[in-house]
mmCIF file of C-alpha atoms and ligand atoms in Angstrom:
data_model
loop_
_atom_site.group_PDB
_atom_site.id
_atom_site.type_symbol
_atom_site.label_atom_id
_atom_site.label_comp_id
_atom_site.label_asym_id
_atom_site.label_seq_id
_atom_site.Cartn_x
_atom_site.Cartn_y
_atom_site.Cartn_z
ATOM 1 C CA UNK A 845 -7.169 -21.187 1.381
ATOM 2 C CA UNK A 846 -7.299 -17.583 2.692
ATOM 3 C CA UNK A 847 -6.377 -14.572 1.163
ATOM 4 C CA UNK A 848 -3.218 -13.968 2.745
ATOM 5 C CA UNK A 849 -1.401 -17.920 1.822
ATOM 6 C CA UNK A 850 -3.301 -17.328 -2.366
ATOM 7 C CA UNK A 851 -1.106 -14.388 -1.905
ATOM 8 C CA UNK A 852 2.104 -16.127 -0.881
ATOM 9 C CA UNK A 853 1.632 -19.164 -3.066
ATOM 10 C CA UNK A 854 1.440 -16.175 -6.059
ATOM 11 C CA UNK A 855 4.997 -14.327 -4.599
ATOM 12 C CA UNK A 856 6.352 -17.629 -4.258
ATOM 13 C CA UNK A 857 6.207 -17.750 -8.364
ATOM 14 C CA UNK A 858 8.702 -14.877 -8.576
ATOM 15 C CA UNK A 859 10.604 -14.417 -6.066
ATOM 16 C CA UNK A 860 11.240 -10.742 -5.654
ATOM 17 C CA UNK A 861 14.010 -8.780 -3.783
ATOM 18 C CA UNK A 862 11.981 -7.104 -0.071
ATOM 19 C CA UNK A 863 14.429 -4.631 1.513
ATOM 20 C CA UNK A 864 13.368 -4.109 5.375
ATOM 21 C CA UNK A 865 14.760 -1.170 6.275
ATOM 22 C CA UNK A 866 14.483 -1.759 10.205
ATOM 23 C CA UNK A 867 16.628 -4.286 9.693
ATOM 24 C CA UNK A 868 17.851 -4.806 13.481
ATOM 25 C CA UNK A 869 13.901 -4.692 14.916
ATOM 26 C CA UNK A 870 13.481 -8.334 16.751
ATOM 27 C CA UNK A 871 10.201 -8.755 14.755
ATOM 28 C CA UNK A 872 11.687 -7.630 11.370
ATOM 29 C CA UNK A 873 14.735 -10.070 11.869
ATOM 30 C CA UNK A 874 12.175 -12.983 12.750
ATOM 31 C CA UNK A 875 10.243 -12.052 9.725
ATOM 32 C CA UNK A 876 12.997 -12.574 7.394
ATOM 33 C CA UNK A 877 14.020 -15.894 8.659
ATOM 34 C CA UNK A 878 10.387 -17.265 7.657
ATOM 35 C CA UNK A 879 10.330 -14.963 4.991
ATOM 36 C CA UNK A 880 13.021 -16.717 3.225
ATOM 37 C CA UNK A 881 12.326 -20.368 4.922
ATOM 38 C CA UNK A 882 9.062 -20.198 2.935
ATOM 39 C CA UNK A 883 10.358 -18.810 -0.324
ATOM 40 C CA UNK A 884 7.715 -15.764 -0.016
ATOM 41 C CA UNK A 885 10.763 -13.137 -1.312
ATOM 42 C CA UNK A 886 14.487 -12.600 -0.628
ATOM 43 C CA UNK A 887 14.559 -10.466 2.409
ATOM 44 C CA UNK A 888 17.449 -8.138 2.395
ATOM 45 C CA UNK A 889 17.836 -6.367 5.766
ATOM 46 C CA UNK A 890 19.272 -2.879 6.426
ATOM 47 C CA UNK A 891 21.333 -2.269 9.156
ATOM 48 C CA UNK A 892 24.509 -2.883 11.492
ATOM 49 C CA UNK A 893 25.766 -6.690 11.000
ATOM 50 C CA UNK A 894 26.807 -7.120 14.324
ATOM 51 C CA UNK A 895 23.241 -5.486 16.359
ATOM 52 C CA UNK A 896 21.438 -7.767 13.553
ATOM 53 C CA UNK A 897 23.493 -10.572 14.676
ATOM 54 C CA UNK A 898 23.265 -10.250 18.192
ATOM 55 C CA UNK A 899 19.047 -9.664 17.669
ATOM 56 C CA UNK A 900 19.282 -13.070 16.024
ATOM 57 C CA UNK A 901 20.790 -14.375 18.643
ATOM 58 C CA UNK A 902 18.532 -13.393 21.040
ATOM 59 C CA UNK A 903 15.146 -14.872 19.200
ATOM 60 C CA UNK A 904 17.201 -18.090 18.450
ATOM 61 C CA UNK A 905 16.549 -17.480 15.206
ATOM 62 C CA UNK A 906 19.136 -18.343 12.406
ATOM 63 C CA UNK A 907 20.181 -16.014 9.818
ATOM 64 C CA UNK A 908 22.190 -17.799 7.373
ATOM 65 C CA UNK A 909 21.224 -16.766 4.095
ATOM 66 C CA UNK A 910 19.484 -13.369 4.402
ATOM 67 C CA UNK A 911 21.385 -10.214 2.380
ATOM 68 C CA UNK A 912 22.581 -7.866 5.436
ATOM 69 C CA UNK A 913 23.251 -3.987 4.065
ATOM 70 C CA UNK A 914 24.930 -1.638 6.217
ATOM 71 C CA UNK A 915 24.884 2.193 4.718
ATOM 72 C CA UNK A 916 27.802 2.868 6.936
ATOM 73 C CA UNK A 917 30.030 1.418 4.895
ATOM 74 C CA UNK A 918 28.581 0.238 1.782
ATOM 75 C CA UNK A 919 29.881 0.745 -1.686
ATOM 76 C CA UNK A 920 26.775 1.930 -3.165
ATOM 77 C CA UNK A 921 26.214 4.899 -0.990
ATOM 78 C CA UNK A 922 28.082 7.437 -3.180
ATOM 79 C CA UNK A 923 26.413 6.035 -6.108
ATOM 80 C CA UNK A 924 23.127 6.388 -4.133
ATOM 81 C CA UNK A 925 24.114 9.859 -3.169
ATOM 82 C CA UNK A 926 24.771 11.038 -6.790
ATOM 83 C CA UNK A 927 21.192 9.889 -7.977
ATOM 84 C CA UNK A 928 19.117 11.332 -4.850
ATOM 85 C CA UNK A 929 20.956 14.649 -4.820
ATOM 86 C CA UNK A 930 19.886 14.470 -8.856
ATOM 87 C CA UNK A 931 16.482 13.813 -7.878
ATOM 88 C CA UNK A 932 16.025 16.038 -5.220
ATOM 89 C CA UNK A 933 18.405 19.116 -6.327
ATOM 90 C CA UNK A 934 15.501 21.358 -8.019
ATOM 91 C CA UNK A 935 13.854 21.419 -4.172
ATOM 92 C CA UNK A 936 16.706 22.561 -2.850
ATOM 93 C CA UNK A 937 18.822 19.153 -1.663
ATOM 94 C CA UNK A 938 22.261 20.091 -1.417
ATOM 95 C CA UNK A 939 24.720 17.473 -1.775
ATOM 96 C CA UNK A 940 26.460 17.347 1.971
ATOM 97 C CA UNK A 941 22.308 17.196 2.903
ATOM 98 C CA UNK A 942 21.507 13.575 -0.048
ATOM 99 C CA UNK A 943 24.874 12.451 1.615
ATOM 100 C CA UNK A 944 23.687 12.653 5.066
ATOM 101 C CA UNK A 945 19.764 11.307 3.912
ATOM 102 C CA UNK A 946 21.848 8.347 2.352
ATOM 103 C CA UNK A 947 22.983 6.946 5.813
ATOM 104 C CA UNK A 948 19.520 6.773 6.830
ATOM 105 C CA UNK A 949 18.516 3.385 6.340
ATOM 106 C CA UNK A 950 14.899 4.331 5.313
ATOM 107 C CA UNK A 951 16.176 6.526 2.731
ATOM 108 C CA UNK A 952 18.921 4.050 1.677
ATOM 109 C CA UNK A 953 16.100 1.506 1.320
ATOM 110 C CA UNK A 954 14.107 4.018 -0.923
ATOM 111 C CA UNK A 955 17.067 4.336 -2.861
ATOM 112 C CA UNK A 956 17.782 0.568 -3.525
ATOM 113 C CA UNK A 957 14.145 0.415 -4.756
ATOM 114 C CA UNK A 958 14.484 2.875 -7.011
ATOM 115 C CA UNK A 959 17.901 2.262 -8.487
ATOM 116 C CA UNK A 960 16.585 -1.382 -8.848
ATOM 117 C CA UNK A 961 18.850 -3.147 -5.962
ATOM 118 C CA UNK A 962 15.705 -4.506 -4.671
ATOM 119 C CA UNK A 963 12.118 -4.692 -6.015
ATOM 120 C CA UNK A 964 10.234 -3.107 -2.889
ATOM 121 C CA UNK A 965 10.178 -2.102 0.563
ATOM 122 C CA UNK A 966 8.185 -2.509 3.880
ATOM 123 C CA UNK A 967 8.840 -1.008 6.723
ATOM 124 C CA UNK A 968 6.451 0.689 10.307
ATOM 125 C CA UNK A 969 7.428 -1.787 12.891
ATOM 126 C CA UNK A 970 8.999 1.383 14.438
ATOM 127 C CA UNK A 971 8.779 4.286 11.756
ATOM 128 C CA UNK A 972 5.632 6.476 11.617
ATOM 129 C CA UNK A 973 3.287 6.121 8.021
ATOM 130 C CA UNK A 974 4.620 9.360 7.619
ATOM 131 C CA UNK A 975 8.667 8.483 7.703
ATOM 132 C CA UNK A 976 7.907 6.101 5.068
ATOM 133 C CA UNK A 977 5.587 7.600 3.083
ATOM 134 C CA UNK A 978 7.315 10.891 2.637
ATOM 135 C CA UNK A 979 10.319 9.768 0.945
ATOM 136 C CA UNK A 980 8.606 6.969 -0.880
ATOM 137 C CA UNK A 981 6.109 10.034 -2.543
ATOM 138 C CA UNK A 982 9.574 12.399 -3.054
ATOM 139 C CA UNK A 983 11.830 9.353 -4.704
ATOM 140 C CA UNK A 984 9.909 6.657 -6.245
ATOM 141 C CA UNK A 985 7.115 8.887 -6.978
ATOM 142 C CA UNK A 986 3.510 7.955 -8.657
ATOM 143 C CA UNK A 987 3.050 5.537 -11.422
ATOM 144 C CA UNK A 988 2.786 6.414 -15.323
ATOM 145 C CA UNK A 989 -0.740 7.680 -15.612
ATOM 146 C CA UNK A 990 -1.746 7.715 -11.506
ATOM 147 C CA UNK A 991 -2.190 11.193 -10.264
ATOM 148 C CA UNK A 992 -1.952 10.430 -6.475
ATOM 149 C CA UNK A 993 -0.462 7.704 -4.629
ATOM 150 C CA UNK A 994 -2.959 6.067 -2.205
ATOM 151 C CA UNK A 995 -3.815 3.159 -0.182
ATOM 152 C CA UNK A 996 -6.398 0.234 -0.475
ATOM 153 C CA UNK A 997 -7.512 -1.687 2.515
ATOM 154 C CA UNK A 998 -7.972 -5.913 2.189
ATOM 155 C CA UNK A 999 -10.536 -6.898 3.980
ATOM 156 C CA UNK A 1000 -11.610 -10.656 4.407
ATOM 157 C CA UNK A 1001 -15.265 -10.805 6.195
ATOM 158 C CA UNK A 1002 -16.550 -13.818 7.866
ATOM 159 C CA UNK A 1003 -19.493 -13.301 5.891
ATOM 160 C CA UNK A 1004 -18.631 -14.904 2.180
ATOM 161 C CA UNK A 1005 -21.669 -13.367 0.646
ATOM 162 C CA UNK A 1006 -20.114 -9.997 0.762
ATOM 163 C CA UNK A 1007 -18.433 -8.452 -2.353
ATOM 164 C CA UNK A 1008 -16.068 -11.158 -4.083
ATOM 165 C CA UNK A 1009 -16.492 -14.519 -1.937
ATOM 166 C CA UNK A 1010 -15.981 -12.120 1.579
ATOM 167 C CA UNK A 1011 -12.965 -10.186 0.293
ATOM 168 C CA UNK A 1012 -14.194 -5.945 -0.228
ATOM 169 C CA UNK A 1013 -11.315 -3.379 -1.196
ATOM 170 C CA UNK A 1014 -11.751 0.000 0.308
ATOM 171 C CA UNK A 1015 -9.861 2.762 -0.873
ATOM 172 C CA UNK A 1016 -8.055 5.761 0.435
ATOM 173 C CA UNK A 1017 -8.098 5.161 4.180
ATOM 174 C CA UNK A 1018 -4.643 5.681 5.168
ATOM 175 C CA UNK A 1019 -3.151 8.751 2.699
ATOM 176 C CA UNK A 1020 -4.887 11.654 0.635
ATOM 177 C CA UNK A 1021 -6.711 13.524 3.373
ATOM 178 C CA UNK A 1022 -9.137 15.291 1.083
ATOM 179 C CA UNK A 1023 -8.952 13.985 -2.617
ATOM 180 C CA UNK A 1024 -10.324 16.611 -5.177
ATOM 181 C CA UNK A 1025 -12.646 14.547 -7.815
ATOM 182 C CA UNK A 1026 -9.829 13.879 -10.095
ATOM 183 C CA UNK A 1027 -7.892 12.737 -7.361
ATOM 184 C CA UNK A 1028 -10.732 10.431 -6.063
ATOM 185 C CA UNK A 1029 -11.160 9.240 -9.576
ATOM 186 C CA UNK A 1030 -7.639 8.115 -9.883
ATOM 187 C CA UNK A 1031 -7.458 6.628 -6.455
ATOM 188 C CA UNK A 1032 -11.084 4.537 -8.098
ATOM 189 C CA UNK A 1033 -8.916 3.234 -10.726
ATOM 190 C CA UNK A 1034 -5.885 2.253 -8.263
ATOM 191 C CA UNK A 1035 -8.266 0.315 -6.346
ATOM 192 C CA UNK A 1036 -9.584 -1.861 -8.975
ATOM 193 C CA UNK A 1037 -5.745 -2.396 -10.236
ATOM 194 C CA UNK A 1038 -4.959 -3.583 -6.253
ATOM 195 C CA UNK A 1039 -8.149 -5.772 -6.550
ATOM 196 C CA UNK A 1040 -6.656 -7.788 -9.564
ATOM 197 C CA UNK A 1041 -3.378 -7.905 -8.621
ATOM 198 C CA UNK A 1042 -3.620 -8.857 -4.581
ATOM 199 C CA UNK A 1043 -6.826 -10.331 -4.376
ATOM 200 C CA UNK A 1044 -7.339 -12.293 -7.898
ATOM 201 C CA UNK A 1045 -10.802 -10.196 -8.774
ATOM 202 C CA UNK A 1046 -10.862 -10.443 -12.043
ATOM 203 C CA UNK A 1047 -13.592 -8.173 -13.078
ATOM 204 C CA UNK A 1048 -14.122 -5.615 -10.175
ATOM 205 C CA UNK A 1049 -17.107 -4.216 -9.414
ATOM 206 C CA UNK A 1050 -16.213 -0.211 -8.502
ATOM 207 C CA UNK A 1051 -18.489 2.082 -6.288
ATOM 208 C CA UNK A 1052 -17.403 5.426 -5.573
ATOM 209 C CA UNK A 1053 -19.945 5.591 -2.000
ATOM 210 C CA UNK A 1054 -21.614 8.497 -0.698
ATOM 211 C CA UNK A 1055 -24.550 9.679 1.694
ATOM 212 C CA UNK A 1056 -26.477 9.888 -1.691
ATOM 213 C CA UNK A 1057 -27.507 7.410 -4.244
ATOM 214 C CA UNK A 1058 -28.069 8.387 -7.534
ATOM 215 C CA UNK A 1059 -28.781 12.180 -6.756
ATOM 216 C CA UNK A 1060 -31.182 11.426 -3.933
ATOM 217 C CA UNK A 1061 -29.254 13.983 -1.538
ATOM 218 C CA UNK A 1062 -27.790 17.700 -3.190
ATOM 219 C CA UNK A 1063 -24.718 19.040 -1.905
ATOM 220 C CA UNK A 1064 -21.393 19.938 -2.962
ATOM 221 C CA UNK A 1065 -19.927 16.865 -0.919
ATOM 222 C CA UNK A 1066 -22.472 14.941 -4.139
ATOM 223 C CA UNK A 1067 -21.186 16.627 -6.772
ATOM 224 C CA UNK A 1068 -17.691 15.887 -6.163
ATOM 225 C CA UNK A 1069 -18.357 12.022 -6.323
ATOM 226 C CA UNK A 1070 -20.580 12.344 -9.239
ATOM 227 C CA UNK A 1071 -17.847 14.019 -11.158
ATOM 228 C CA UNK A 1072 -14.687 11.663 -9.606
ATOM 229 C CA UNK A 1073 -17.508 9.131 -11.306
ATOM 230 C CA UNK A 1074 -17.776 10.509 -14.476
ATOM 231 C CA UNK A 1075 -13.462 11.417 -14.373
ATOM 232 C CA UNK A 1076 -13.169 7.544 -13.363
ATOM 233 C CA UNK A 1077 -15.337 6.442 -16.737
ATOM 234 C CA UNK A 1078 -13.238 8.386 -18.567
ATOM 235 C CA UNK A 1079 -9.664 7.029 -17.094
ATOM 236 C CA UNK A 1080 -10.653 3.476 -17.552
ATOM 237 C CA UNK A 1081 -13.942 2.622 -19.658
ATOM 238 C CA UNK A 1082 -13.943 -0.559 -19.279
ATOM 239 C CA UNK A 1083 -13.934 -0.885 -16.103
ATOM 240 C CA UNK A 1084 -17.524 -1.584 -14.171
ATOM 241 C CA UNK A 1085 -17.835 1.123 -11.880
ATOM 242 C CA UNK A 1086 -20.535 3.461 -10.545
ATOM 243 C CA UNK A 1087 -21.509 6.413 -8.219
ATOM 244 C CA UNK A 1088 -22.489 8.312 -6.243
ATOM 245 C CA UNK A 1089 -24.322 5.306 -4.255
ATOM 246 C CA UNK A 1090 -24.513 4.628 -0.290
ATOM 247 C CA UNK A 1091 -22.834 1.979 1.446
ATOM 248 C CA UNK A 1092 -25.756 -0.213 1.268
ATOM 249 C CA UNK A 1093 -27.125 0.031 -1.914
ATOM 250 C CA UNK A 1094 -23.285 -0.986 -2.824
ATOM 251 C CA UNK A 1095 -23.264 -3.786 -1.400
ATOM 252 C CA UNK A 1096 -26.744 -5.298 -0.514
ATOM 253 C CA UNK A 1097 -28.621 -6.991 -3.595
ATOM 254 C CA UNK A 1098 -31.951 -5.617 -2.527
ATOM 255 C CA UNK A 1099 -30.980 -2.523 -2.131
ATOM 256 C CA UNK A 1100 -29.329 -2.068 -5.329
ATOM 257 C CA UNK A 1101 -31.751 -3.043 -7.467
ATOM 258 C CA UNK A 1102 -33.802 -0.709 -5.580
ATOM 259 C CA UNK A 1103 -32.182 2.408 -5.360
ATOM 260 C CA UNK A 1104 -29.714 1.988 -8.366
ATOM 261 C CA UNK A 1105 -31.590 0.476 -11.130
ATOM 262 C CA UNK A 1106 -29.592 -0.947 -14.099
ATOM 263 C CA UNK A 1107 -26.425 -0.557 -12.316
ATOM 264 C CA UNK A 1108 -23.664 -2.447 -13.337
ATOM 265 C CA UNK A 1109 -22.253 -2.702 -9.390
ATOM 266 C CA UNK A 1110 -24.972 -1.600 -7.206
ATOM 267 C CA UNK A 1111 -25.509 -4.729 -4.992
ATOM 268 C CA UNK A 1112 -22.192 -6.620 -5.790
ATOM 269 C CA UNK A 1113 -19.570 -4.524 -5.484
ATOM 270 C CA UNK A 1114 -16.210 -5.452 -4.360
ATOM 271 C CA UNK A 1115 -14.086 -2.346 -4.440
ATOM 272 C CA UNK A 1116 -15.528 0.412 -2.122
ATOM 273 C CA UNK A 1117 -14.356 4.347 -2.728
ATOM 274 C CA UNK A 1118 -14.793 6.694 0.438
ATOM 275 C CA UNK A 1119 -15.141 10.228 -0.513
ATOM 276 C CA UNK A 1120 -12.391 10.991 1.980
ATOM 277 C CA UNK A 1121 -9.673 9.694 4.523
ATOM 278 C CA UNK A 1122 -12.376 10.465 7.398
ATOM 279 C CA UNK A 1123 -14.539 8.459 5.831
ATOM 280 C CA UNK A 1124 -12.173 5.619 5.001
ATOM 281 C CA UNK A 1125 -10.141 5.360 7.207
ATOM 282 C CA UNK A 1126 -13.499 4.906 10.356
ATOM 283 C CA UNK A 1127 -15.214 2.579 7.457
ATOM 284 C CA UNK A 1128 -12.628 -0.116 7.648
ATOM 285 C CA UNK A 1129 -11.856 0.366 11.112
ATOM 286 C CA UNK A 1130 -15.722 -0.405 11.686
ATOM 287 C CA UNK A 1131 -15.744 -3.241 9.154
ATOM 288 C CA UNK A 1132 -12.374 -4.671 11.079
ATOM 289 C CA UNK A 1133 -13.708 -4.170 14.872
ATOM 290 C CA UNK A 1134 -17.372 -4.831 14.567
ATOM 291 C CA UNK A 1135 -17.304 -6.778 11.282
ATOM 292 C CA UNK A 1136 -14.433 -9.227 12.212
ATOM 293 C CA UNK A 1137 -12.879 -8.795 9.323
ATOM 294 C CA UNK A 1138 -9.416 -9.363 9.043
ATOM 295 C CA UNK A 1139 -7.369 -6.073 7.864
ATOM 296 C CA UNK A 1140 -4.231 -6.121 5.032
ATOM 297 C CA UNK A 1141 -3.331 -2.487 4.071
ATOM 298 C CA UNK A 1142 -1.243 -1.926 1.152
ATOM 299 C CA UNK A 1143 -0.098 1.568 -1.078
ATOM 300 C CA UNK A 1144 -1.267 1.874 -4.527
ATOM 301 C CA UNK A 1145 -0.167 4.287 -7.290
ATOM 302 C CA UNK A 1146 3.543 4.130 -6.766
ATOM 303 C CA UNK A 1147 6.350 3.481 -9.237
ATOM 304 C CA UNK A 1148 7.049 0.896 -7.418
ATOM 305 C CA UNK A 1149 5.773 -0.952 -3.853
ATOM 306 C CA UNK A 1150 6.268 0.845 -0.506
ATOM 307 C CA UNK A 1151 4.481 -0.591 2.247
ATOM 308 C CA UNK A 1152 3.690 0.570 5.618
ATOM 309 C CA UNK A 1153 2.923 -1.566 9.048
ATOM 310 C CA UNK A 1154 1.062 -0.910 11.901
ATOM 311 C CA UNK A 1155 3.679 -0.605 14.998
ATOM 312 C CA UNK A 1156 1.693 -2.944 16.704
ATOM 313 C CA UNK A 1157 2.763 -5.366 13.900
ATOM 314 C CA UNK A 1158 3.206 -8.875 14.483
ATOM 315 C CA UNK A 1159 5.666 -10.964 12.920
ATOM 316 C CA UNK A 1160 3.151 -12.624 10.694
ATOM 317 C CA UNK A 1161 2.098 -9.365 9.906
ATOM 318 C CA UNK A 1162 5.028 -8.128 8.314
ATOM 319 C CA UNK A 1163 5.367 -11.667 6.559
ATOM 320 C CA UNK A 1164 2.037 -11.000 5.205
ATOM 321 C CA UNK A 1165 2.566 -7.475 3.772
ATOM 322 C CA UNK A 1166 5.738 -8.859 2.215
ATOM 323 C CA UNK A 1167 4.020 -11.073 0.448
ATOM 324 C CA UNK A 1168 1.863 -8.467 -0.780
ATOM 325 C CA UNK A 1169 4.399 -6.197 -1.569
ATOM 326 C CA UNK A 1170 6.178 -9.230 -3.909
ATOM 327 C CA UNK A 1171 3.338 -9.706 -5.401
ATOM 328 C CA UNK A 1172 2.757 -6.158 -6.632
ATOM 329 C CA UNK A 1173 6.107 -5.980 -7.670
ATOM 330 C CA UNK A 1174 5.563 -8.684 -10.281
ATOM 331 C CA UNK A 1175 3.263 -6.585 -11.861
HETATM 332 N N1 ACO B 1761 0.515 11.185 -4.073
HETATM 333 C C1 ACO B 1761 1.607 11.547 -4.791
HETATM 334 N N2 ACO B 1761 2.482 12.486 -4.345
HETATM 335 C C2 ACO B 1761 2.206 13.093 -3.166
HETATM 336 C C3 ACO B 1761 1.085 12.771 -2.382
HETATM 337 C C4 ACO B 1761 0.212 11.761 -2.883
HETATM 338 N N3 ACO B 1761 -0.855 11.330 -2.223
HETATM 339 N N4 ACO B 1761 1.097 13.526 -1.251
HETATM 340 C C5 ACO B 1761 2.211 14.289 -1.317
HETATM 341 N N5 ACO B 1761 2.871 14.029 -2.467
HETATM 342 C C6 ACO B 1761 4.165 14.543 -2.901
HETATM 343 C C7 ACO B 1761 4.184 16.037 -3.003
HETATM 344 O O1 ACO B 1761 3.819 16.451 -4.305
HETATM 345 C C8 ACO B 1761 5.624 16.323 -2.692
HETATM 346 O O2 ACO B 1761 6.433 16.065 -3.821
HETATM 347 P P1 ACO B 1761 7.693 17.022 -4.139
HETATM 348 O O3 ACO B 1761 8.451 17.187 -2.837
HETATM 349 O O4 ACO B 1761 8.467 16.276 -5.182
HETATM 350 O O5 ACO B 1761 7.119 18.308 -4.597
HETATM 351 C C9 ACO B 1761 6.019 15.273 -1.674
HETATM 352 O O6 ACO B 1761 5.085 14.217 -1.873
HETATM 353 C C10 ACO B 1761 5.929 15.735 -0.245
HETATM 354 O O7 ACO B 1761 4.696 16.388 -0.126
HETATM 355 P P2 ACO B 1761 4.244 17.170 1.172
HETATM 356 O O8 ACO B 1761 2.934 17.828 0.904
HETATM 357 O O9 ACO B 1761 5.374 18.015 1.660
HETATM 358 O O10 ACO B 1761 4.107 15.959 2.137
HETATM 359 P P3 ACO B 1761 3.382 15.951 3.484
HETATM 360 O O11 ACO B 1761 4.329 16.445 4.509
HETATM 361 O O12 ACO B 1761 2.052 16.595 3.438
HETATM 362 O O13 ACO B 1761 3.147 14.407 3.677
HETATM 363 C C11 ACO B 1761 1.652 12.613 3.610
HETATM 364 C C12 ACO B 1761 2.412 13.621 2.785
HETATM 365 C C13 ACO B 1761 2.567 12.010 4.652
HETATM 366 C C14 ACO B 1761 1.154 11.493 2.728
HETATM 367 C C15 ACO B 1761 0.421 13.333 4.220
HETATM 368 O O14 ACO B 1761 -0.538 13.534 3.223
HETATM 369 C C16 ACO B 1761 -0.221 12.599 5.355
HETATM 370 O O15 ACO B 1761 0.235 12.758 6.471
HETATM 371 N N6 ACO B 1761 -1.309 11.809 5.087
HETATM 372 C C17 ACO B 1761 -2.047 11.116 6.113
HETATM 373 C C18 ACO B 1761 -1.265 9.945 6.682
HETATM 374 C C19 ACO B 1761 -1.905 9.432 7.925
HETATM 375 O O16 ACO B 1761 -1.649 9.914 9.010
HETATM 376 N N7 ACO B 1761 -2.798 8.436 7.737
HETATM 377 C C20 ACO B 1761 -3.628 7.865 8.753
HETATM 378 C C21 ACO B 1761 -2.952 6.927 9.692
HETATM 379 S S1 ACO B 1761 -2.464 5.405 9.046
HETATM 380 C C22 ACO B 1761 -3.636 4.213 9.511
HETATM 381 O O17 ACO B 1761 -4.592 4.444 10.113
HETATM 382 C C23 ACO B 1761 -3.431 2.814 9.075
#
């Protein structure tokens, strides 16, 4: 079974509340019908009845069943106002502006996860990372103990002697341009939560990666990874997890025991840190496009789970980071 149906036979055993907050998007409306066909969450879309209606119509796809929420006229708005303008007061949020952010079905989405109305969101079929994100990082904010909210990239390889059984988590290549060392350590220990929870690694193997292994290079860029190792340690203890080390001698037996002797990851490691979004974000783009891997992206480190698509997004796509996003709501 691959990664992405372990993950929806896992969501199916708690099924969780998804809002979609481009509710009336053709492939967001097809997504929900199979969403809720195969039990992976309740789907609950935002957005005008009648233009979700009529975009069901279209796809011949049947809607019976799936939670339709409209901002324009719902009953929770004002309730939804009072709490936002709450939040958001201190930076200057007046409330004719949380009243106005309220009708905006991303924000209205936000607002049902927080207040509890639903247990996450995904949304990017249309919306930028940055529409999301935003208001996911102002409302929801970062979980108990996480200083930076982040992202880890799922990546399946073809070739199964990689990391755990093919599957390698890399981590930030989608949000914190330039993470300082505590930042990078944090964004370590988000990674190996992500690893757990989405891709059933019980005991990751952590290495924060570098153009140095094990002080072979000297530069500032080496410092910072050898102290987001040592902040890392300190955040979770028991976790396995090592630094600074290159790409290979991460994840190439060989070359581990080679040029990191006595490390507890060098060789096997199944979670991969990038020292920055540069870095990250070209490393799983490479892994994806030359590799053949196939790519699942998911956010890590907030209250509760936000997830962004690619607008190129498929319908099985969203499906899939549903599923994802259920399962990190159980926890
Ligand atoms: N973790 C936690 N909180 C954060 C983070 C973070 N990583 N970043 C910002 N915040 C908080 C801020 O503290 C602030 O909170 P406050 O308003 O309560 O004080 C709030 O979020 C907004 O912060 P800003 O700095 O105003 O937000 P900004 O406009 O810089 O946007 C964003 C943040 C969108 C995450 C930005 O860092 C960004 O654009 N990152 C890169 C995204 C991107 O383009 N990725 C690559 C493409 S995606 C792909 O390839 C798949």
């Amino acid at each position: 079974m691959g990664m992405i149906e372990l993950v929806k036979v896992k969501a199916r055993q708690c099924v969780k509340k998804i809002v979609l907050p481009e509710g009336d998007e053709p492939r967001t409306v097809q997504a929900a019908v199979k969403i809720l066909q195969e039990k992976i969450a309740f789907p609950i879309l935002i957005g005008d009845p009648k233009a979700i209606k009529n975009v069901a119509t279209e796809k011949g796809v049947d809607i019976t069943g799936i939670e339709i929420v409209n901002p324009q006229d719902s009953p929770k708005a004002a309730e939804y106002t009072n709490a936002l303008y709450e939040l958001r007061k201190a930076k200057g949020v007046t409330e004719e502006q949380a009243k106005q952010l309220v009708q905006d079905p991303m924000y209205y989405g936000i607002m049902m996860v927080k207040l509890g109305d639903a247990d996450g969101l995904v949304s990017g079929a249309v919306h930028t990372t940055g529409d999301m994100l935003r208001p996911a990082l102002q409302i929801i904010k970062t979980k108990p103990g996480i200083k930076v909210v982040s992202s880890s990239f799922l990546l399946d390889c073809p070739n199964k002697s990689l990391g755990h059984n093919g599957l390698l988590v890399y981590s930030d290549c989608v949000v914190v341009p330039c993470p300082n060392a505590e930042e990078l350590a944090s964004i370590a220990v988000s990674a190996a939560e992500t690893a757990r929870v989405l891709c059933g690694i019980e005991e990751p193997k952590v290495a924060l990666l570098s153009f140095s292994t094990k002080g072979s290079a000297k530069h500032e860029l080496v410092t910072k990874v050898q102290e987001a190792t040592r902040i890392a340690h300190e955040l979770s203890p028991d976790l396995a997890l090592d630094g600074e080390m290159q790409f290979d001698a991460a994840i190439i037996p060989e070359i581990g025991a080679s040029k990191a002797k006595g490390s507890p990851v060098a060789g096997h490691a199944n979670v991969l840190i990038f020292p920055d979004l540069q870095a990250g974000n070209i490393g799983y783009k490479i892994t994806q496009r030359i590799g053949g891997a196939e790519a699942f992206a998911v956010l890590q480190g907030l209250a509760k789970p936000c997830n962004d698509l690619s607008r190129g997004c498929s319908v099985d796509d969203i499906v899939a980071t549903v599923a994802l996003t259920a399962v990190q709501a159980q926890g």
